[in-house]
Coordinates of C-alpha atoms in Angstrom, one line a residue:
Chain A
X43 CA 37.9 94.6 77.7
X44 CA 39.9 92.7 74.8
X45 CA 43.5 93.1 74.5
X46 CA 44.6 93.3 70.4
X47 CA 48.3 93.3 69.0
X48 CA 49.4 95.3 65.6
X49 CA 52.4 94.0 64.0
X50 CA 54.7 96.8 65.4
X51 CA 54.5 95.7 68.4
X52 CA 51.8 97.8 70.0
X53 CA 48.9 96.3 73.0
X54 CA 46.0 97.9 72.7
X55 CA 42.9 97.7 75.8
X56 CA 39.7 98.2 74.0
X57 CA 37.2 99.5 76.9
X58 CA 34.1 100.5 75.2
X59 CA 35.1 103.2 72.5
X60 CA 38.3 104.2 74.3
X61 CA 41.6 102.4 73.8
X62 CA 44.8 102.5 75.7
X63 CA 47.7 101.9 73.9
X64 CA 51.3 101.0 74.6
X65 CA 54.2 98.8 72.9
X66 CA 54.9 95.0 74.2
X67 CA 57.5 93.5 76.1
X68 CA 59.3 92.7 73.1
X69 CA 59.5 95.6 71.9
X70 CA 60.8 97.5 75.2
X71 CA 63.4 94.2 74.8
X72 CA 64.3 95.3 71.3
X73 CA 64.6 99.4 71.8
X74 CA 66.3 98.2 75.2
X75 CA 66.8 101.5 77.6
X76 CA 64.8 103.8 76.9
X77 CA 65.0 107.4 77.9
X78 CA 62.8 110.1 76.6
X79 CA 59.1 108.8 75.3
X80 CA 57.2 111.8 73.4
X81 CA 53.9 111.5 73.5
X82 CA 51.7 113.2 71.1
X83 CA 49.4 116.7 72.9
X84 CA 45.7 115.6 74.3
X85 CA 43.1 116.5 70.9
X86 CA 45.7 115.3 68.3
X87 CA 43.8 113.5 66.2
X88 CA 45.8 110.0 64.9
X89 CA 45.0 108.0 62.0
X90 CA 46.1 104.5 61.8
X91 CA 50.1 103.6 60.7
X92 CA 50.8 107.1 60.8
X93 CA 53.2 108.7 63.6
X94 CA 51.8 109.2 67.2
X95 CA 54.4 108.7 69.3
X96 CA 58.2 108.9 69.6
X97 CA 60.7 106.5 72.1
X98 CA 64.0 107.5 72.6
X99 CA 66.0 104.5 73.9
X100 CA 70.2 105.3 74.4
X101 CA 70.7 104.0 71.0
X102 CA 68.2 105.7 69.0
X103 CA 65.0 107.3 68.5
X104 CA 61.8 105.2 67.2
X105 CA 58.6 105.8 65.9
X106 CA 55.1 104.8 67.4
X107 CA 52.2 104.2 64.9
X108 CA 49.0 105.1 66.0
X109 CA 47.0 101.2 65.8
X110 CA 43.6 102.6 64.9
X111 CA 42.6 105.9 64.0
X112 CA 40.6 108.5 66.4
X113 CA 41.2 111.4 68.9
X114 CA 43.8 111.0 71.7
X115 CA 42.1 112.0 75.3
X116 CA 44.5 110.9 77.4
X117 CA 48.5 110.7 77.9
X118 CA 50.8 108.8 80.6
X119 CA 52.4 111.9 82.6
X120 CA 54.0 109.8 84.2
X121 CA 56.0 108.4 81.1
X122 CA 57.7 112.2 81.4
X123 CA 59.3 111.8 84.8
X124 CA 60.0 108.3 84.3
X125 CA 60.4 107.0 80.8
X126 CA 62.1 103.6 82.4
X127 CA 58.2 103.0 83.2
X128 CA 58.2 101.3 79.6
X129 CA 60.9 99.1 80.0
X130 CA 60.3 97.9 83.9
X131 CA 55.9 97.5 83.1
X132 CA 55.4 97.9 79.5
X133 CA 51.8 96.3 79.2
X134 CA 50.6 98.2 82.2
X135 CA 52.0 100.7 84.2
X136 CA 54.5 101.9 81.4
X137 CA 50.8 102.7 78.5
X138 CA 51.4 105.3 76.7
X139 CA 47.5 107.3 75.5
X140 CA 44.5 106.6 75.7
X141 CA 41.9 107.5 72.7
X142 CA 38.7 107.2 70.7
X143 CA 38.1 104.3 68.0
X144 CA 36.4 105.9 65.3
X145 CA 36.3 103.3 63.1
X146 CA 36.0 99.5 64.9
X147 CA 36.5 98.1 61.6
X148 CA 39.8 98.8 62.0
X149 CA 40.2 96.3 64.7
X150 CA 40.0 93.7 62.6
X151 CA 42.9 91.7 61.2
X152 CA 44.6 93.0 65.0
X153 CA 46.0 90.0 66.5
X154 CA 44.6 88.4 69.7
X155 CA 47.5 87.6 72.8
X156 CA 48.0 83.9 71.1
X157 CA 48.8 85.1 67.6
X158 CA 51.0 88.0 68.7
X159 CA 53.3 85.2 70.4
X160 CA 53.7 83.4 67.9
X161 CA 54.4 86.2 65.5
X162 CA 57.1 87.1 68.1
X163 CA 58.4 83.9 68.0
X164 CA 58.6 83.4 64.1
X165 CA 60.4 86.9 64.2
Chain B
X97 CA 85.7 104.4 65.8
X98 CA 83.5 102.5 62.8
X99 CA 80.5 103.1 61.2
X100 CA 77.9 101.1 59.4
X101 CA 78.8 99.7 56.2
X102 CA 76.2 100.7 54.1
X103 CA 77.1 97.9 50.8
X104 CA 74.9 95.0 50.4
X105 CA 77.9 93.2 50.6
X106 CA 77.8 89.9 52.2
X107 CA 78.2 90.3 55.9
X108 CA 81.3 88.1 57.6
X109 CA 81.2 86.7 61.1
X110 CA 84.9 87.3 63.0
X111 CA 86.4 84.2 65.5
X112 CA 84.6 85.1 68.6
X113 CA 81.3 85.0 66.5
X114 CA 80.1 81.8 68.3
X115 CA 81.6 83.0 72.0
X116 CA 79.5 86.7 71.5
X117 CA 75.9 84.2 70.8
X118 CA 77.1 81.8 73.6
X119 CA 77.0 84.7 75.8
X120 CA 73.4 86.0 74.8
X121 CA 74.6 88.7 72.3
X122 CA 72.3 90.2 70.3
X123 CA 74.4 90.5 66.8
X124 CA 73.6 92.7 64.0
X125 CA 75.5 93.8 61.1
X126 CA 78.4 96.5 61.3
X127 CA 81.1 97.2 59.3
X128 CA 80.5 94.4 57.2
X129 CA 80.4 92.1 60.0
X130 CA 78.1 90.1 62.1
X131 CA 78.9 92.2 65.8
X132 CA 77.6 92.3 69.4
X133 CA 75.4 95.8 70.1
X134 CA 74.8 94.5 73.3
X135 CA 74.4 91.6 75.5
X136 CA 72.2 92.6 79.4
X137 CA 71.4 95.8 78.2
X138 CA 73.6 99.1 76.9
X139 CA 73.3 101.2 80.5
X140 CA 74.2 98.4 82.3
X141 CA 76.9 97.6 80.3
X142 CA 77.8 101.5 79.7
X143 CA 77.7 101.6 84.0
X144 CA 79.9 98.0 84.4
X145 CA 82.7 99.5 82.3
X146 CA 82.5 103.1 84.1
X147 CA 82.9 101.3 87.5
X148 CA 84.6 97.7 86.4
X149 CA 85.6 96.3 83.9
X150 CA 84.5 96.1 80.0
X151 CA 85.9 93.3 77.6
X152 CA 84.8 94.6 73.8
X153 CA 85.6 92.4 71.3
X154 CA 86.7 95.0 68.0
X155 CA 88.4 92.6 66.1
X156 CA 86.4 94.3 62.7
X157 CA 88.9 96.6 62.6
X158 CA 91.8 96.6 60.3
X159 CA 95.2 95.7 62.1
X160 CA 98.2 96.1 59.5
X161 CA 102.0 95.8 59.9
X162 CA 104.3 98.2 58.4
X163 CA 107.7 97.1 58.0
X164 CA 111.7 98.0 56.4
X165 CA 114.2 100.6 56.6
X166 CA 112.1 103.2 55.3
X167 CA 108.6 102.7 57.1
X168 CA 108.6 105.8 59.3
X169 CA 110.1 108.3 56.9
X170 CA 107.3 106.5 54.7
X171 CA 104.3 106.7 56.6
X172 CA 105.4 110.4 57.5
X173 CA 104.4 111.3 53.8
X174 CA 101.0 110.2 54.7
X175 CA 100.3 111.2 58.7
X176 CA 100.1 114.3 59.9
X177 CA 102.1 113.1 63.0
X178 CA 105.7 112.5 63.9
X179 CA 106.3 108.5 63.7
X180 CA 110.3 108.7 63.3
X181 CA 110.4 110.4 66.6
X182 CA 107.9 107.4 68.1
X183 CA 110.2 105.3 70.0
X184 CA 109.8 101.7 70.1
X185 CA 107.1 100.2 72.6
X186 CA 105.2 103.4 72.1
X187 CA 101.9 104.5 70.4
X188 CA 99.9 107.4 69.0
X189 CA 96.7 108.8 67.7
X190 CA 97.3 110.0 64.1
X191 CA 95.1 110.8 60.7
X192 CA 95.2 109.1 57.2
X193 CA 94.9 112.5 55.2
X194 CA 94.0 113.0 51.5
X195 CA 95.5 115.8 49.6
X196 CA 92.7 118.4 50.4
X197 CA 93.2 118.2 53.7
X198 CA 90.3 115.7 54.4
X199 CA 90.5 113.2 57.0
X200 CA 90.6 109.4 55.2
X201 CA 90.7 107.2 58.2
X202 CA 91.7 108.2 62.1
X203 CA 94.0 105.5 63.1
X204 CA 96.6 104.0 66.3
X205 CA 100.3 103.8 65.4
X206 CA 102.7 101.7 67.3
X207 CA 106.2 101.4 66.8
X208 CA 106.1 97.4 67.0
X209 CA 110.3 97.5 66.1
X210 CA 111.3 94.1 67.7
X211 CA 114.5 94.1 70.5
X212 CA 116.1 90.7 68.9
X213 CA 118.2 89.3 72.1
X214 CA 121.8 88.1 71.1
X215 CA 123.4 84.9 71.2
X216 CA 126.2 84.0 73.0
X217 CA 126.8 81.0 71.2
X218 CA 126.7 82.7 68.0
X219 CA 128.1 86.0 69.3
X220 CA 125.3 88.4 68.5
X221 CA 124.9 91.3 70.7
X222 CA 121.4 92.1 71.4
X223 CA 120.0 94.5 69.1
X224 CA 116.7 96.1 67.3
X225 CA 115.4 94.3 64.5
X226 CA 113.8 95.9 61.6
X227 CA 111.6 99.0 61.4
X228 CA 107.8 97.9 62.0
X229 CA 105.3 99.9 62.7
X230 CA 101.5 98.4 63.9
X231 CA 98.5 100.7 62.7
X232 CA 95.0 99.9 64.1
X233 CA 92.5 101.6 61.7
X234 CA 88.6 101.7 61.3
X235 CA 87.1 98.3 60.0
X236 CA 84.5 100.1 57.8
X237 CA 87.4 101.9 56.4
X238 CA 90.1 99.4 56.2
X239 CA 90.5 98.0 52.6
X240 CA 90.1 101.5 51.7
X241 CA 93.1 102.6 53.8
X242 CA 94.6 99.7 52.7
X243 CA 94.5 100.5 48.9
X244 CA 95.4 104.4 49.9
X245 CA 98.7 102.7 51.9
X246 CA 99.9 100.5 49.0
X247 CA 99.1 102.5 46.5
X248 CA 101.5 105.3 48.2
X249 CA 104.1 103.8 50.3
X250 CA 107.5 102.9 49.0
X251 CA 108.1 99.6 47.3
X252 CA 110.9 98.9 50.1
X253 CA 108.4 98.7 52.9
X254 CA 105.8 96.0 53.2
X255 CA 102.3 96.3 54.2
X256 CA 100.9 93.3 55.8
X257 CA 96.8 92.9 56.8
X258 CA 97.5 90.6 60.0
X259 CA 93.4 89.6 59.0
X260 CA 94.7 86.5 61.1
X261 CA 94.6 88.2 64.5
X262 CA 90.9 89.2 67.1
X263 CA 91.6 92.5 68.9
X264 CA 89.7 93.2 71.8
X265 CA 90.0 95.7 74.8
X266 CA 89.9 95.6 77.9
X267 CA 88.4 99.0 80.0
X268 CA 87.5 100.1 83.1
X269 CA 89.3 101.5 86.2
X270 CA 89.8 97.4 87.6
X271 CA 90.9 96.4 84.1
X272 CA 94.1 96.3 85.4
X273 CA 93.9 94.6 88.9
X274 CA 91.9 92.2 86.7
X275 CA 94.8 91.6 83.7
X276 CA 97.3 91.8 86.6
X277 CA 95.2 88.5 87.9
X278 CA 95.4 86.6 84.4
X279 CA 99.2 87.4 83.6
X280 CA 101.7 88.9 86.4
X281 CA 104.3 90.8 85.3
X282 CA 103.4 92.2 82.3
X283 CA 101.5 95.0 82.5
X284 CA 102.9 96.7 85.9
X285 CA 105.9 99.1 84.3
X286 CA 103.1 100.1 81.1
X287 CA 101.5 103.7 80.8
X288 CA 98.9 105.1 78.7
X289 CA 100.3 104.6 75.0
X290 CA 103.0 101.8 75.8
X291 CA 102.7 98.7 74.5
X292 CA 104.6 95.5 74.2
X293 CA 104.9 92.1 72.7
X294 CA 104.0 89.3 75.3
X295 CA 104.2 85.2 75.3
X296 CA 101.2 84.0 77.3
X297 CA 101.8 80.6 77.2
X298 CA 102.0 79.6 73.2
X299 CA 99.7 82.9 72.2
X300 CA 101.9 85.8 71.2
X301 CA 99.8 88.9 72.3
X302 CA 100.5 92.7 71.7
X303 CA 98.9 94.4 74.7
X304 CA 98.8 98.2 74.8
X305 CA 97.7 100.4 76.8
X306 CA 95.6 102.4 75.0
X307 CA 90.6 102.1 73.9
X308 CA 88.0 104.3 73.3
X309 CA 86.4 104.6 76.7
X310 CA 88.4 107.2 78.3
X311 CA 88.8 104.6 81.3
X312 CA 92.4 103.3 81.7
X313 CA 92.8 99.7 79.9
X314 CA 94.1 97.5 77.0
X315 CA 93.6 96.2 73.8
X316 CA 95.0 93.5 73.4
X317 CA 96.0 91.6 69.3
X318 CA 96.0 87.7 69.2
X319 CA 96.3 84.8 66.9
X320 CA 92.2 84.4 65.7
X321 CA 92.4 80.8 67.2
X322 CA 93.1 81.8 70.8
X323 CA 90.7 84.5 70.7
X324 CA 88.1 82.6 72.7
X325 CA 90.7 81.0 75.4
X326 CA 91.6 84.7 76.1
X327 CA 87.9 85.9 76.0
X328 CA 87.1 83.0 78.6
X329 CA 90.7 84.0 81.0
X330 CA 89.6 87.4 81.0
X331 CA 85.9 87.2 81.7
X332 CA 86.5 84.5 84.8
X333 CA 87.8 87.2 86.6
X334 CA 85.1 89.1 88.5
X335 CA 85.8 92.4 87.3
X336 CA 85.0 91.9 83.4
X337 CA 82.2 91.4 81.6
X338 CA 81.8 91.3 78.0
X339 CA 80.3 94.9 76.5
X340 CA 78.6 95.5 73.2
X341 CA 79.0 98.1 70.1
X342 CA 75.8 100.1 71.9
X343 CA 78.1 100.9 75.2
X344 CA 81.2 101.2 73.1
X345 CA 79.6 104.8 71.9
X346 CA 77.8 105.5 74.4
X347 CA 81.3 105.6 76.0
X348 CA 83.3 107.1 73.6
X349 CA 81.4 109.9 73.3
X350 CA 81.2 110.9 77.2
X351 CA 85.1 110.2 76.5
X352 CA 84.5 113.0 73.4
X353 CA 86.4 110.9 71.4
X354 CA 85.2 111.4 67.1
X355 CA 83.6 108.8 65.7
X356 CA 84.5 108.2 62.1
X357 CA 82.0 108.6 59.1
X358 CA 80.6 110.8 61.7
X359 CA 82.3 113.3 63.6
X360 CA 85.1 113.2 61.8
X361 CA 84.9 113.0 57.2
X362 CA 87.0 112.9 54.8
X363 CA 85.0 116.1 54.3
X364 CA 86.7 117.1 57.9
X365 CA 90.0 119.0 58.0
X366 CA 92.0 118.1 61.5
X367 CA 91.4 121.5 62.6
X368 CA 88.0 122.2 62.3
X369 CA 88.2 118.5 64.0
X370 CA 89.8 119.9 67.1
X371 CA 92.5 117.0 66.8
X372 CA 95.2 119.5 66.6
X373 CA 97.1 117.0 69.1
X374 CA 97.3 114.7 66.1
X375 CA 99.6 116.7 64.4
X376 CA 103.1 117.6 65.8
X377 CA 103.7 120.4 65.7
X378 CA 107.1 120.7 63.8
X379 CA 105.4 118.6 61.6
X380 CA 102.5 121.3 61.3
X381 CA 105.0 124.0 60.2
X382 CA 107.6 121.5 57.7
X383 CA 104.9 119.3 55.8
X384 CA 106.4 117.2 54.0
X385 CA 102.7 114.9 54.3
X386 CA 99.8 114.5 52.1
X387 CA 97.3 117.5 53.0
X388 CA 99.6 119.9 54.7
X389 CA 99.1 122.8 52.0
X390 CA 95.0 122.6 52.8
X391 CA 95.5 122.3 56.3
X392 CA 98.4 124.7 56.8
X393 CA 95.3 127.0 54.9
X394 CA 92.9 126.3 57.4
X395 CA 95.4 126.8 60.2
X396 CA 96.0 130.0 58.8
X397 CA 92.8 131.4 58.2
X398 CA 91.1 129.2 61.0
X399 CA 88.0 127.1 60.3
X400 CA 84.9 128.0 59.8
X401 CA 83.8 126.0 61.9
X402 CA 85.0 123.6 64.9
X403 CA 83.9 120.2 66.7
X404 CA 82.5 121.2 70.0
X405 CA 80.2 119.1 72.6
X406 CA 76.9 120.2 73.4
X407 CA 75.6 119.6 76.5
X408 CA 71.8 119.8 76.1
X409 CA 68.9 121.1 78.9
X410 CA 65.8 118.4 79.4
X411 CA 65.9 114.9 78.8
X412 CA 65.0 114.4 74.8
X413 CA 68.3 113.8 72.9
X414 CA 69.6 115.1 70.1
X415 CA 70.9 112.7 66.9
X416 CA 73.4 112.8 64.3
X417 CA 71.5 115.5 61.8
X418 CA 70.1 117.6 64.3
X419 CA 70.7 121.6 63.4
X420 CA 72.0 124.0 65.5
X421 CA 70.3 127.5 65.8
X422 CA 71.6 130.8 67.7
X423 CA 68.2 132.8 67.4
X424 CA 67.0 132.1 63.2
X425 CA 70.6 131.3 61.9
X426 CA 71.4 128.2 61.9
X427 CA 75.2 127.9 63.2
X428 CA 75.8 124.2 63.0
X429 CA 74.9 120.6 63.2
X430 CA 74.6 118.1 65.5
X431 CA 77.7 114.7 63.9
X432 CA 76.4 112.3 67.0
X433 CA 74.6 112.2 70.1
X434 CA 72.8 110.5 72.8
X435 CA 71.6 109.8 76.4
X436 CA 74.7 109.9 78.7
X437 CA 74.0 107.3 81.3
X438 CA 76.9 108.2 83.3
X439 CA 75.1 112.0 83.4
X440 CA 72.0 111.1 83.2
X441 CA 71.6 113.4 80.3
X442 CA 71.7 114.7 76.4
X443 CA 74.9 115.4 75.0
X444 CA 76.0 115.8 71.7
X445 CA 78.7 116.5 69.6
X446 CA 78.8 119.0 66.9
X447 CA 80.2 121.8 63.9
X448 CA 79.5 125.1 65.0
X449 CA 80.6 128.5 63.7
X450 CA 84.2 129.2 65.0
X451 CA 82.3 132.6 66.6
X452 CA 79.9 130.4 68.4
X453 CA 81.9 127.4 69.5
X454 CA 83.8 129.0 72.5
X455 CA 82.8 127.5 75.8
X456 CA 79.3 128.2 77.1
X457 CA 78.1 129.8 74.1
X458 CA 73.7 128.7 74.4
X459 CA 72.5 127.7 71.8
X460 CA 68.9 126.1 70.8
X461 CA 68.7 122.2 69.3
X462 CA 66.1 121.2 66.7
X463 CA 64.6 118.2 67.6
X464 CA 61.1 117.6 65.3
X465 CA 59.9 121.0 65.0
X466 CA 61.2 121.6 69.4
X467 CA 64.3 124.0 70.0
X468 CA 65.6 122.6 73.3
X469 CA 68.5 124.5 75.0
X470 CA 72.1 123.7 74.7
X471 CA 75.2 125.1 75.8
X472 CA 78.9 124.7 74.0
X473 CA 80.5 122.5 76.4
X474 CA 84.3 121.7 76.8
X475 CA 85.0 117.8 76.3
X476 CA 85.5 115.0 77.7
X477 CA 81.9 115.2 79.1
X478 CA 83.8 112.7 81.8
X479 CA 87.4 113.0 82.8
X480 CA 89.2 110.5 81.3
X481 CA 91.4 108.2 83.4
X482 CA 93.8 107.3 81.8
X483 CA 96.6 105.8 83.9
X484 CA 99.7 108.2 82.8
X485 CA 101.7 106.3 86.1
X486 CA 102.1 107.3 89.8

């Protein structure tokens, strides 16, 4: 399984043609205490770079963009009852949704673990 | 009580800038200054203030001194509250009013007239010094306020901007306990809205029992060069931790306190804003202050809308700008809102058509094309705990 990162601080786990998407530990740290996560409906077609979810922290609402284009096939229901999972386990239990990947060429230009780390260090 | 500055002016630093950074604060531009938004996290800091004592740096706010024999009567021309009857050492919430009844700023006024001890050798008796009024105004509005005051106050009155002073607020149920340990016998006799001058060693402090969290607490004005030492002294107490602007906002929202630039503006009048308590009854009737005519008309006719609280169902917060509906009809707008860490649910302030502004009225708020059930609520959302004496 390969993990990719975007410069919008999302992570993508690619398994076959299905991608699991979440926000990074860096992102949750910036957002602070998360009180609500609005996820897309299953079946929604999302487009790379366009709104896919919304994260509400105590302070503000922030959009989460789709890192790739495809169809949402599953969402993390446990975030409904426990949105703070995104703070406590952003890169595992706090995943947002799973989606099909319609165009694998969109993976080009995404960062790997090491590249993302140095990207964050430079911020 | 202040808001972000949209200007691209250079962001300035405040006396405690380095101190905040050493304490691990995340700094953001606010009201033209670099300010700490949070240290550990907004919710942790919020809860700490509700349970213990939080130390806030509010040095961005404008500290002004208005002095002169005619200071009170001159201020009464611009503020709708009774200033002349405000006793030395007492503080009052007031508003800087525009001619059209809009609110230019909200502020605290303290009668800071000094008591001058007599000197037997010189044969002088103890007496009150020149009348002096200490004003604390919003950071983002202070330059406009100063210009407004200079324009309208009589030339016999002197306006001093105490920009060489820092201002910190110690807030929470254990604020008095902690402050008492740091300096003994200073605050024992103080109740909510009392203000004293106190020389703490070499540091001349003005301590006012007031704040912006709904909790008991103190605002302490201190010469900027001593601000770090004071904060270190206070934070050495086990009850005290530094708290950022993020928690300041969620605390004041729970306390039902309006934020200038959001819940009150030049477009809102004190009647609609539900701030009638800032208009002394006698002065409300007699007038003699800028904006009285316009406000008297709203008082007579009744306001079209009123500032109220909203309890919102579910977990999704409604933020500033969210529209409020009764059925298909838009009946109001949220002016500030968020998730209440104390109540664990979303709360908001909104302006609602007066007919629908009574407590318990069921409404809906629209957030991203979703309708959330909301109910008009009395404020404060979390009961205040001001110390009014035993």
